[in-house]
XYZ file of C-alpha atoms in Angstrom:
199
model
C 8.847 20.478 -6.262
C 7.948 20.185 -9.727
C 5.753 18.372 -11.485
C 6.287 16.473 -14.908
C 4.457 16.225 -18.191
C 1.211 14.371 -17.204
C 0.458 11.421 -19.159
C -3.290 9.805 -19.978
C -4.452 9.074 -16.670
C -5.611 10.968 -13.341
C -4.646 14.630 -13.642
C -3.291 17.114 -11.052
C -1.273 14.646 -9.851
C 2.802 15.278 -8.802
C 5.094 12.040 -9.523
C 7.996 12.520 -7.045
C 11.022 10.224 -5.809
C 11.252 9.560 -2.550
C 13.179 8.004 0.029
C 11.764 5.069 1.767
C 12.634 6.970 5.607
C 10.376 9.767 3.973
C 7.390 10.538 6.068
C 5.387 10.529 2.961
C 5.594 6.872 2.625
C 4.512 6.027 5.790
C 1.004 5.374 4.319
C 2.379 2.992 1.974
C 4.198 0.933 4.285
C 1.439 1.063 6.883
C -1.533 -0.177 4.394
C 0.589 -2.475 2.462
C 1.759 -3.908 5.718
C -1.536 -3.884 7.108
C -3.052 -5.742 3.430
C -0.630 -8.403 3.394
C -1.577 -9.432 6.959
C -5.106 -9.489 6.252
C -5.077 -11.681 2.997
C -2.105 -13.732 3.993
C -1.670 -13.770 8.547
C 0.613 -12.157 10.906
C 3.759 -13.181 9.459
C 3.373 -11.745 5.554
C 3.816 -7.873 7.340
C 7.654 -9.527 7.109
C 7.597 -8.883 3.562
C 8.044 -5.044 3.566
C 11.273 -5.893 5.718
C 12.743 -8.604 2.987
C 14.670 -6.239 1.463
C 17.135 -3.263 2.651
C 16.012 0.371 2.207
C 19.135 0.918 -0.245
C 17.626 -1.399 -3.206
C 15.212 1.409 -3.686
C 17.847 3.948 -4.319
C 19.081 5.388 -7.523
C 22.678 4.548 -6.719
C 21.505 0.637 -6.248
C 19.689 0.800 -9.268
C 16.333 1.295 -7.806
C 13.351 3.764 -7.024
C 10.782 4.742 -5.161
C 7.982 6.538 -6.676
C 4.513 8.399 -5.222
C 1.741 10.374 -6.696
C 0.775 13.412 -4.856
C -2.222 15.123 -4.850
C -2.338 18.191 -2.904
C 0.422 17.331 -1.750
C -0.351 13.915 0.274
C 0.269 10.662 -1.039
C -2.124 8.901 -3.016
C -0.692 6.062 -4.573
C 3.216 4.640 -4.638
C 5.476 2.234 -5.688
C 9.168 0.790 -6.262
C 11.547 -1.511 -8.263
C 15.007 -2.513 -7.458
C 17.281 -4.226 -9.409
C 16.947 -7.746 -10.139
C 19.544 -7.848 -12.995
C 21.780 -6.400 -15.361
C 18.844 -6.140 -17.909
C 15.423 -6.178 -15.451
C 14.032 -4.343 -12.663
C 11.552 -5.879 -10.319
C 8.534 -3.967 -9.305
C 7.648 -3.962 -5.067
C 5.381 -2.301 -3.196
C 2.506 -1.519 -5.516
C 0.119 0.878 -3.795
C -3.326 2.444 -3.693
C -4.414 4.765 -0.962
C -7.458 3.152 0.763
C -9.623 6.261 -0.150
C -8.410 6.530 -3.083
C -9.166 3.474 -5.042
C -10.766 2.522 -8.277
C -9.434 6.275 -9.729
C -7.148 3.996 -12.266
C -3.810 5.337 -10.033
C -2.521 1.994 -9.949
C -2.665 1.972 -13.659
C -0.743 5.179 -13.130
C 1.783 4.112 -10.927
C 3.258 0.790 -13.153
C 3.622 3.267 -16.148
C 5.461 5.524 -14.245
C 8.001 2.808 -12.663
C 7.711 1.119 -16.360
C 9.190 4.779 -17.977
C 11.233 5.196 -14.932
C 13.218 1.794 -15.366
C 13.469 2.392 -19.001
C 15.103 5.433 -18.959
C 17.590 3.740 -16.225
C 18.485 1.273 -18.824
C 16.301 -1.779 -18.261
C 14.953 -3.573 -20.678
C 12.732 -5.782 -18.858
C 10.146 -5.594 -15.675
C 9.742 -8.695 -13.590
C 7.395 -8.984 -10.501
C 5.019 -11.205 -8.412
C 2.341 -11.077 -6.686
C 0.540 -13.068 -4.268
C -2.070 -15.630 -5.288
C -4.853 -13.793 -2.211
C -4.433 -10.654 -4.912
C -7.150 -11.194 -7.740
C -6.686 -7.703 -8.265
C -3.010 -7.309 -8.457
C -3.363 -10.188 -11.281
C -5.540 -8.270 -13.082
C -3.804 -5.335 -13.142
C -1.044 -6.810 -14.558
C -2.852 -8.616 -17.149
C -4.993 -5.385 -18.223
C -1.341 -3.732 -18.154
C 0.734 -5.888 -20.869
C 2.221 -8.298 -18.499
C 2.881 -11.617 -19.399
C 2.185 -14.644 -16.422
C 4.763 -17.148 -16.163
C 2.512 -19.258 -14.711
C -0.585 -21.387 -15.855
C -3.778 -18.872 -15.408
C -5.986 -21.469 -15.500
C -4.380 -23.149 -12.543
C -5.875 -22.568 -8.758
C -3.206 -19.578 -7.486
C -2.900 -21.237 -4.324
C -1.420 -24.366 -5.855
C 0.950 -21.825 -7.477
C 2.515 -19.652 -4.690
C 3.392 -16.133 -5.826
C 2.542 -15.380 -9.356
C 5.253 -13.948 -11.788
C 4.773 -11.771 -14.323
C 7.212 -10.404 -16.931
C 7.389 -7.339 -19.697
C 9.795 -6.330 -21.861
C 10.181 -2.395 -22.387
C 10.940 -0.207 -25.061
C 13.923 1.640 -24.625
C 13.504 5.423 -23.678
C 13.400 7.801 -25.672
C 15.324 10.569 -23.288
C 16.058 9.977 -19.609
C 14.441 12.787 -17.328
C 14.804 13.453 -13.818
C 12.532 12.869 -11.121
C 11.934 15.453 -8.451
C 12.499 14.564 -5.365
C 9.377 14.812 -2.920
C 10.061 18.360 -1.058
C 11.600 18.351 3.101
C 8.748 17.862 4.934
C 8.496 18.300 8.871
C 4.457 17.143 9.134
C 2.595 14.147 8.074
C -0.948 14.363 6.268
C -2.391 13.305 9.167
C -0.630 15.165 11.892
C 2.438 17.066 13.835
C 6.162 17.632 13.145
C 7.430 13.636 12.880
C 11.510 13.002 13.660
C 12.679 10.122 12.139
C 11.197 7.244 12.220
C 12.533 4.455 14.692
C 13.653 1.565 12.530
C 13.006 -1.983 13.707
C 13.559 -3.497 10.915
C 14.449 -2.168 7.558
C 11.472 -1.390 5.474
C 11.924 -1.516 1.430
């Protein structure tokens, strides 16, 4: 695993590409599932199963990136192909033990950089009406709200945003996460059981 040149933001982090099935991604899926269920009810967990894993692979125009600190994931996010020129951001996550460090901004910047390197010219995303932190993040990082910001978010539903990207100067390959036989929390992990696909 190699470390990319570090842009402004939290130092000493590695940015790696990972597959949804990589054990390093498990904390992201688990904590997002808990977050969705807590804010929107038990059915909201199905959001993680809406898209097949393949949507977040380079072969299908997607990516899943993790920020690693001392080899453990502290933040991450993904994008999928929305249309020929647009990447859709999904699964933006910061570990519950590492919040208020600017990691979400770093994730969004890395996803934008990777999307631009893939030739995308626009980013689109939606966030839930009960996630004011996410809404604030996207407003603070230059996204244009495609909804009435003065309206009660609960009357709108998912809140859409967009941002136009500058063309990438030169594509750079992201390192893949190193093969891992143990999770940060425990012993060797075999293939995860797949009750439903997790995007």
